[in-house]
XYZ file of C-alpha atoms in Angstrom:
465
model
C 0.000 0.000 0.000
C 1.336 3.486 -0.744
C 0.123 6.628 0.983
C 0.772 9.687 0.799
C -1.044 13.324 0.879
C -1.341 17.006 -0.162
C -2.460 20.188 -0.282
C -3.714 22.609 -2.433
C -1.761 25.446 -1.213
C 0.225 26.857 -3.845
C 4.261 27.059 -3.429
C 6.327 29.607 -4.224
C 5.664 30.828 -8.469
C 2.093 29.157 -7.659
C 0.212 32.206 -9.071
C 2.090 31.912 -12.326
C 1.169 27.494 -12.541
C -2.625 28.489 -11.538
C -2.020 31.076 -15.008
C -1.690 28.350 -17.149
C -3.745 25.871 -15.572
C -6.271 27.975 -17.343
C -7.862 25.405 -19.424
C -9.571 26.387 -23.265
C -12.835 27.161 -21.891
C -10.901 30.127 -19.856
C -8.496 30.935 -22.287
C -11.322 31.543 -24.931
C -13.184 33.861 -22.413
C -10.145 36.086 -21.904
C -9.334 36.372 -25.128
C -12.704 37.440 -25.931
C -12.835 39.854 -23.190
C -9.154 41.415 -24.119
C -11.161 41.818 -28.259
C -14.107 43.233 -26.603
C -12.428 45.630 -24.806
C -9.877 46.807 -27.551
C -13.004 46.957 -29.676
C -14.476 49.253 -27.425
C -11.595 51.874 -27.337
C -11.471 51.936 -31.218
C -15.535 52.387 -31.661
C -15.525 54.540 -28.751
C -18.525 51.837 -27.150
C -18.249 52.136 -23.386
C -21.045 48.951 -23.205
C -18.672 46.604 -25.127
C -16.191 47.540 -23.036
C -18.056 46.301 -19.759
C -18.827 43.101 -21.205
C -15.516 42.901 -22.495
C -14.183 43.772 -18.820
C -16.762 40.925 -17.471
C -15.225 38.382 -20.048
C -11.803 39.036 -19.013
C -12.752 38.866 -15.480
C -14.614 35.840 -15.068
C -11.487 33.600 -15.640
C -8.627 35.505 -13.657
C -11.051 35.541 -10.683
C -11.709 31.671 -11.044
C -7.690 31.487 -11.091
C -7.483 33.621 -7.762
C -10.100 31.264 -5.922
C -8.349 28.286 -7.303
C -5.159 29.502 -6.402
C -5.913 30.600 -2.874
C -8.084 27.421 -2.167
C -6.531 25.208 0.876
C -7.196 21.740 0.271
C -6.030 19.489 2.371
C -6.553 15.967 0.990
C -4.998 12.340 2.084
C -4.325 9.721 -0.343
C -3.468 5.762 -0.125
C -3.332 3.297 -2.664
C -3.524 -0.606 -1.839
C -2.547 -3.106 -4.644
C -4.628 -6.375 -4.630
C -1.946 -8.888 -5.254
C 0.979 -6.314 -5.651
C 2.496 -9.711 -7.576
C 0.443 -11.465 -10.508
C 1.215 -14.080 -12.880
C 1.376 -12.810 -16.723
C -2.112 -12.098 -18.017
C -3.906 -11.710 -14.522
C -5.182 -9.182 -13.177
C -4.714 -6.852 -10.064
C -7.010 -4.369 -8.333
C -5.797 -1.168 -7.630
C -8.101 0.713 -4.571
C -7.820 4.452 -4.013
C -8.954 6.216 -0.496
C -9.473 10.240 -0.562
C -10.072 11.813 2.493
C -10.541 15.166 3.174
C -8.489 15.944 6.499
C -9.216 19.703 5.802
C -12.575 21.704 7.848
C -14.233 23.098 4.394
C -16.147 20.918 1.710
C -13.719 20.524 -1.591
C -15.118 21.369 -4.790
C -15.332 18.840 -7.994
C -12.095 16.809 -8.248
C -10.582 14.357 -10.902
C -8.199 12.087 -9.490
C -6.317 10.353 -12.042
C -3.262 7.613 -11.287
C -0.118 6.943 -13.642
C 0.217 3.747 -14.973
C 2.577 2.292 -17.628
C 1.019 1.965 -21.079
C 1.607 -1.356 -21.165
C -0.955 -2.061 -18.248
C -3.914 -0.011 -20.473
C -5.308 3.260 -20.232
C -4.577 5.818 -17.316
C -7.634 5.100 -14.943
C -9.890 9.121 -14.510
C -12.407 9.255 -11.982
C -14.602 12.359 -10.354
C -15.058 12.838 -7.117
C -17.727 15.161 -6.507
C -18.058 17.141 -3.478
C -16.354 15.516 -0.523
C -17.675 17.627 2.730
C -15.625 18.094 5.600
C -13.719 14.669 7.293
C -15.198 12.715 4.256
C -13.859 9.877 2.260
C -14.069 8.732 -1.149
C -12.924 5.285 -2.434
C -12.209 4.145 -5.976
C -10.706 1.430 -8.249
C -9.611 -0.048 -11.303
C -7.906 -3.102 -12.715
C -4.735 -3.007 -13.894
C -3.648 -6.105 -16.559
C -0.345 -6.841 -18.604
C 0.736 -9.889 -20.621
C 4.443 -9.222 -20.145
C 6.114 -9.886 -17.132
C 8.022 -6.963 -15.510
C 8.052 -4.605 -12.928
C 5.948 -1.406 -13.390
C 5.513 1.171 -10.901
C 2.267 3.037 -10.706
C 1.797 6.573 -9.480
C 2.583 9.406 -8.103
C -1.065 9.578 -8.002
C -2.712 13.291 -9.451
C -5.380 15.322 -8.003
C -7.067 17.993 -10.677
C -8.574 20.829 -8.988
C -11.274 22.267 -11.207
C -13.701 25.395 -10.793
C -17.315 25.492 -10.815
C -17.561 26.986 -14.782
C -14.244 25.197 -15.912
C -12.395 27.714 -16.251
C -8.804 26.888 -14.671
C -7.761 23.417 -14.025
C -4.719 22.944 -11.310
C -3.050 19.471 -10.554
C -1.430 18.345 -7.903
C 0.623 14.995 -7.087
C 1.521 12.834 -4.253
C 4.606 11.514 -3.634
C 4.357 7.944 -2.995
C 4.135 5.510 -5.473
C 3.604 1.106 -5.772
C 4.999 -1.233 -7.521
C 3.705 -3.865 -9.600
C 5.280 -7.260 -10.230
C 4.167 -9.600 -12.957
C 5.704 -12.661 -12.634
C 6.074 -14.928 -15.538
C 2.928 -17.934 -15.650
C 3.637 -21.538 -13.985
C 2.318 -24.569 -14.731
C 1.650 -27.797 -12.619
C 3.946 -30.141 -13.313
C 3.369 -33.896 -12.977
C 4.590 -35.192 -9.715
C 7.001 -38.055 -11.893
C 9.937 -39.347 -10.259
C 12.871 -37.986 -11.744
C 16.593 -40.027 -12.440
C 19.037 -39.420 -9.327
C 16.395 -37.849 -7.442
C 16.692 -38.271 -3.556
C 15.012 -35.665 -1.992
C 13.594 -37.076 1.394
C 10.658 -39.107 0.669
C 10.433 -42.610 -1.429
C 13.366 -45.133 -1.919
C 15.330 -42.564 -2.843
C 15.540 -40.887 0.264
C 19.792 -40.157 0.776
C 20.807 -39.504 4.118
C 24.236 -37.669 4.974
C 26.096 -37.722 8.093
C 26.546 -34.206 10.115
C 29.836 -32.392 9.716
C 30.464 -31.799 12.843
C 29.444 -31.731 17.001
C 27.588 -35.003 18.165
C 27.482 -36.820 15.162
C 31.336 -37.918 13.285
C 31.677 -40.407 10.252
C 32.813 -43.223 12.446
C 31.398 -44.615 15.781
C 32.792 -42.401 18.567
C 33.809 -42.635 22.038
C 30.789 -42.227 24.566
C 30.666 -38.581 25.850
C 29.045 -37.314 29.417
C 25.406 -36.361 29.016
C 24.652 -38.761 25.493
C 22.000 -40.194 25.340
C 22.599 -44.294 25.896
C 19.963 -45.146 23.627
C 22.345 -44.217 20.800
C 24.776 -46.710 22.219
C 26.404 -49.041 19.612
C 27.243 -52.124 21.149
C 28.716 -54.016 18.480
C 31.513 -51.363 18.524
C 31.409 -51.425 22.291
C 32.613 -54.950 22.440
C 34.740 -54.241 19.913
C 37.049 -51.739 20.969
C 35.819 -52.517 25.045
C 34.747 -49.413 25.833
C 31.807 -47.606 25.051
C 30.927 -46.117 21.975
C 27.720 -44.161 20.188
C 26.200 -44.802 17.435
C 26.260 -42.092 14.697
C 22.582 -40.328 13.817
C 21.438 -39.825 9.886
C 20.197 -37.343 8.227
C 17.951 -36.241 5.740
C 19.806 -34.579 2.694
C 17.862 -32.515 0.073
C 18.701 -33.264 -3.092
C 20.597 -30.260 -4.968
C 19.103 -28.678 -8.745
C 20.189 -26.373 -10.784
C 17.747 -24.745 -13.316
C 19.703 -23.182 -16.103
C 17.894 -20.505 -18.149
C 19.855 -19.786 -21.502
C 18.938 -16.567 -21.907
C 21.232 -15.387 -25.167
C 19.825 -13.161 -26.937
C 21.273 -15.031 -30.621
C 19.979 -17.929 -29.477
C 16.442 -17.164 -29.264
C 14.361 -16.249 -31.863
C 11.601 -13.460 -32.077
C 9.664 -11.428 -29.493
C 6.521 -10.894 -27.681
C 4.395 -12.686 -25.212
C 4.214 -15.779 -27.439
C 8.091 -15.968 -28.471
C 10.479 -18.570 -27.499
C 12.235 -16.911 -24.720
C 8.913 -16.165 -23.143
C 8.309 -19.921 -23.295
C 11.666 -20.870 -21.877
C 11.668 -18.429 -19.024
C 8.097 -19.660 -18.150
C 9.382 -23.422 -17.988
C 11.850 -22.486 -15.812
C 9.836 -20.566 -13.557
C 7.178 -23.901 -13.861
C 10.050 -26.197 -13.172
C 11.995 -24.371 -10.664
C 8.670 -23.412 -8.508
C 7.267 -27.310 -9.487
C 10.939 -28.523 -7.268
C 10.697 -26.199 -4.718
C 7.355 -28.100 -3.699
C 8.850 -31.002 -4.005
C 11.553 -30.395 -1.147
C 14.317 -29.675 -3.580
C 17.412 -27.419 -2.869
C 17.201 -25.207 -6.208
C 19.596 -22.568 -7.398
C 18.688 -20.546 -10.364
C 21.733 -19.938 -12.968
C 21.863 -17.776 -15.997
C 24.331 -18.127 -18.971
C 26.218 -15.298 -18.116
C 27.402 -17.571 -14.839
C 24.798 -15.554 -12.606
C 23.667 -17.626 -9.898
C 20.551 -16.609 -8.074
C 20.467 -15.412 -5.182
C 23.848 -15.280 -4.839
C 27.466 -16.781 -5.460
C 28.306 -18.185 -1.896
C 27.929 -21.964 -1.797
C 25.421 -23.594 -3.836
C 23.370 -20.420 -3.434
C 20.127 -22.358 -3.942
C 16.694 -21.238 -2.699
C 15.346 -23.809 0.056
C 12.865 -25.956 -0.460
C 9.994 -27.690 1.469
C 8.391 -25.804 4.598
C 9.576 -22.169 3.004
C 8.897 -23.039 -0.578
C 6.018 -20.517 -0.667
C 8.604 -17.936 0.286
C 11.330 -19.189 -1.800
C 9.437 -19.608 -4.977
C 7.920 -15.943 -4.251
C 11.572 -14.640 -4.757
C 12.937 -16.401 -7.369
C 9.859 -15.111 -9.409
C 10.507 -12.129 -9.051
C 14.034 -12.434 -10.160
C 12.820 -14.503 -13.260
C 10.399 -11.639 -13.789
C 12.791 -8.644 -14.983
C 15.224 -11.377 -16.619
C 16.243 -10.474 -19.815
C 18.408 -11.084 -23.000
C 22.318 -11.321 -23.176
C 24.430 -10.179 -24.802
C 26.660 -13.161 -24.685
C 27.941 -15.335 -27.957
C 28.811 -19.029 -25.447
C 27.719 -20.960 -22.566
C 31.302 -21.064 -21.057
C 30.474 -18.774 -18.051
C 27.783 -20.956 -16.901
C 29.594 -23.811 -17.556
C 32.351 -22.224 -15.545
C 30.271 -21.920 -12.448
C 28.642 -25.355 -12.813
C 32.495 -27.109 -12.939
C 33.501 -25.810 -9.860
C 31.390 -28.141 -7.447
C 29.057 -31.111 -7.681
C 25.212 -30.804 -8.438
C 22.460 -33.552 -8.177
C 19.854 -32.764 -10.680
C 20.612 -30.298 -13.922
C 17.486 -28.802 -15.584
C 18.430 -26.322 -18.839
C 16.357 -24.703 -21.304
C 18.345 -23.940 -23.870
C 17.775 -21.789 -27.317
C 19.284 -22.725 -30.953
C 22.631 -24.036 -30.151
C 25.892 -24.946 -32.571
C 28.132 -26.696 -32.669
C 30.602 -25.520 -30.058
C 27.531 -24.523 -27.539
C 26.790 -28.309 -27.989
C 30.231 -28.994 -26.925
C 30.128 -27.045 -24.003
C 26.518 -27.787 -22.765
C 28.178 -31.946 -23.173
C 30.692 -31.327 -20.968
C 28.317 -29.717 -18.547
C 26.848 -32.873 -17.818
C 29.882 -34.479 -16.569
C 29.418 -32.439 -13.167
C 25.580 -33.986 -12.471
C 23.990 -36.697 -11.224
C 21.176 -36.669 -13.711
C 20.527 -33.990 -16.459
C 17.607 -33.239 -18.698
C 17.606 -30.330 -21.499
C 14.985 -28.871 -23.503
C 16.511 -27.506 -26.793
C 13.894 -25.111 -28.695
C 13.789 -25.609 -32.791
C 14.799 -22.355 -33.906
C 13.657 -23.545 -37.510
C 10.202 -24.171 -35.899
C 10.246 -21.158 -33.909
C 11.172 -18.813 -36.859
C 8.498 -20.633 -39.461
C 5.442 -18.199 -40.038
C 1.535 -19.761 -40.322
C 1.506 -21.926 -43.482
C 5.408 -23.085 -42.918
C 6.493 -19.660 -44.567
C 10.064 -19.476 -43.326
C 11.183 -15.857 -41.663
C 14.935 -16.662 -41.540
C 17.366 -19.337 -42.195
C 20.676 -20.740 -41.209
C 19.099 -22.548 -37.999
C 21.026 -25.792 -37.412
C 18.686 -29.150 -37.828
C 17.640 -29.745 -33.887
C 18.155 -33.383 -34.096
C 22.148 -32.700 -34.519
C 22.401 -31.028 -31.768
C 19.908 -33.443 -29.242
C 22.268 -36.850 -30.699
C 25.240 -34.408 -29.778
C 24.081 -34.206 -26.069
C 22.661 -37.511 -25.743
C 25.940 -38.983 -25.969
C 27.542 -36.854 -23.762
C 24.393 -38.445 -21.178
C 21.946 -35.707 -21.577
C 17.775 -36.723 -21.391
C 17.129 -34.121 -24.645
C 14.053 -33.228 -25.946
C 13.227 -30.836 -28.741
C 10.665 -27.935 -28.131
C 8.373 -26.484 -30.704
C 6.288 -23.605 -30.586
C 3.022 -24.684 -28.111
C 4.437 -27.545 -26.993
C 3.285 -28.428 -23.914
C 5.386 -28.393 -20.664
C 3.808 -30.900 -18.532
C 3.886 -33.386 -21.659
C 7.807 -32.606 -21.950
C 8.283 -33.071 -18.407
C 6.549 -36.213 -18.325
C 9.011 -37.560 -21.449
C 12.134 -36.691 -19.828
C 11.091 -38.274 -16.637
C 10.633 -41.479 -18.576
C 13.499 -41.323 -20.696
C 15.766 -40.141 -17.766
C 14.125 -43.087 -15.720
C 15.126 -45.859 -19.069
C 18.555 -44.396 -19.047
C 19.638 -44.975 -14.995
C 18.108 -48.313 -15.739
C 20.655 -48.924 -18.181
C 23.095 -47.681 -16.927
C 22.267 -49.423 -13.464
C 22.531 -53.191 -15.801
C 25.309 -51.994 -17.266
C 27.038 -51.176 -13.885
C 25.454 -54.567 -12.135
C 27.905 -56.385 -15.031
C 31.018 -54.501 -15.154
C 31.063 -53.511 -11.148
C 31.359 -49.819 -12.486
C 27.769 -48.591 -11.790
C 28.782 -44.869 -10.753
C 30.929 -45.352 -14.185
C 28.078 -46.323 -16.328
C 25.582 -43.358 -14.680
C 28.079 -41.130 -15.709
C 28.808 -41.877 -18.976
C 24.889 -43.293 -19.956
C 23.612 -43.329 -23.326
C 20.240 -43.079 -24.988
């Protein structure tokens, strides 16, 4: 909510503003009045010139009572959601009060608003007595995401013939945060996902304090329920049991957000469609329990750079997913040529799961995007087909020079990628359901293969399709 209020008394130069607040209405009378009376001097008419006097009069005396008017009016404005998904809509409410002891006059109230979110909302308030209140509103929609502020706020002061028109503005102003669109996401169980609930729950052992990697030596005030005895009679002296943990398993969604790599614009383009997915698939893991960390190609990590710099998942997912919306809602194009800066922040430590939307790639981005996956437990790309993408309603062609898709998803299946292609409206959830499979046949494999050789870990790592 934003609040804020004014007053109608004039600063310093306020005579001159309340002079050309005059609106056309006044203008046109003065002007008249100034003819009439020049009129009168030259045909030596003495009437004409009292009408012409009253002409000229009526307006400047409208300005003085404008001008010296003390209105003292309060303002707040309450957004209702201040965030929205793209294409929703939010309900702006506006309070007047009058906190001054005389009635005000007719006012128009009118509120800035980006064009984007449709036409500036006008309303009049008619006379609002002493200690009175007035409340408005309007809807505000936008299919792009963004942030958009809305205000200061304007109060037009008008006089009872329309002859001068002053405005005045608060100071406080809102912002509004459109978010791009999620969609639910089939609950499928992923490949090399452990995230504390089915048979793939991992546990890890604390780092430090009560709990060590090893049995240790019993230690006044633990508790002798967590005595291990088999080490006890081992070693002849007693010794406690270590405790497990539950471990959240780590994702990284990576957004390639180049600005080559992605082909037209608007609400309905292919960036659009990949930052959406991410925002789908990040929020969709966040629910899920997962520990999930946001990275750009330009090797920015969100929210930050320290450790895995992941947003937490499970009891504060609400939270978490709230901010990493907002982050994916002013995200926009690069200006870089490569992937190497994101692969340069995924190299230096281990993930779990690797989620990456990526645009038209070549043959070195290819490269680079394989050797990504060496650094994951599991990894699953979506690839968009900048030939589809750039093909107009009856197959017309726009540009060419996009490289066959299928290249480049063989290229990171055998590095161990789960690819799939994306065309324009393809469906998320569909996708997501795919990959699960397909990730889910590969570990499989790679399991058998593993079960064989006695290099499991081997065969997950280097896994075809």
């Amino acid at each position: 909510m934003a609040e804020g209020g004014i007053e109608g008394t004039p600063e310093r130069g306020g005579l001159r503003a309340a002079l050309g607040g005059l609106t056309t209405r006044g203008r046109s009378f003065l002007a008249a009045g100034v003819a009439a009376a020049v009129c009168s001097y030259l045909l030596g008419q003495a009437d004409l010139l009292r009408v012409g006097l009253l002409l000229a009069a009526l307006p400047l005396v409208c300005v003085l009572v404008l001008h010296r008017t003390r209105y003292r009016v309060a303002g707040s404005r309450t957004l209702s959601p201040a965030r929205v998904p793209a294409a929703a809509e939010s309900r702006v409410r506006l309070r007047m009060e009058n906190i001054s002891r005389l009635p005000t006059g007719v006012l128009m109230l009118q509120d800035r608003v980006p064009y984007v979110l449709g036409p500036r909302p006008r309303f009049v308030l008619d006379r609002v007595e002493a200690g009175g209140r007035r409340e408005v509103s309007y809807r505000v929609r936008s299919d792009l995401r963004g942030r958009y502020p809305l205000g200061p706020l304007q109060l037009r002061l008008s006089d009872p013939f329309g002859m001068c028109e002053l405005t005045r503005s608060f100071s406080a102003s809102d912002t509004l945060t459109v978010v791009p669109r999620t969609e639910p996401l089939p609950a499928v169980r992923l490949a090399g996902e452990a995230a504390g609930y089915g048979d793939g729950l991992q546990r890890s052992l604390a780092l430090a304090g009560d709990d060590d990697i090893i049995p240790r030596d019993y230690r006044h005030g633990d508790d002798r329920r967590r005595i291990h005895w088999r080490s006890t009679a081992r070693r002849g002296e007693l010794m406690v049991r270590r405790e497990e943990q539950p471990q959240k398993t780590r994702c990284t969604v990576l957004l390639d957000t180049r600005e080559l790599a992605h082909p037209g614009g608007g609400p309905d383009s292919a960036f659009e469609w990949a930052v959406t997915a991410a925002a789908s698939t990040a929020v969709h893991l966040l629910e899920r329990g997962f520990s999930v960390r946001l990275l750009t190609d330009t090797g920015t990590s969100v929210p930050g750079p320290d450790g895995h710099g992941g947003f937490a998942g499970g009891a504060a997912s609400a939270d978490a997913a709230g901010l990493l919306l907002d982050t994916l809602a002013v995200v926009e194009h690069s200006e870089q040529e490569g992937l190497s800066a994101a692969y340069d922040v995924l190299r230096g430590g281990s993930e779990g799961l690797l989620v990456a939307f990526f645009g038209d790639l070549d043959d070195e981005q290819a490269a680079v995007a394989g050797q990504m996956r060496r650094r994951t437990g599991a990894a699953i790309a979506f690839v968009l087909d900048g030939d589809a993408w750039t093909r107009g309603p009856g197959g017309i062609r726009f540009s060419t020079g996009q490289v066959p898709v299928a290249e480049r998803l063989r290229l990171l299946r055998r590095a161990g990628w789960t690819a799939l292609p994306v065309t324009p409206g393809g469906s998320l959830p569909d996708l997501w359901r795919v990959a699960a499979d397909r990730a889910g046949t590969m570990s499989e494999r790679a399991a058998d293969v593993g079960g064989e050789t006695g290099e499991g870990s081997a065969a997950v790592a280097g896994g075809r399709t």
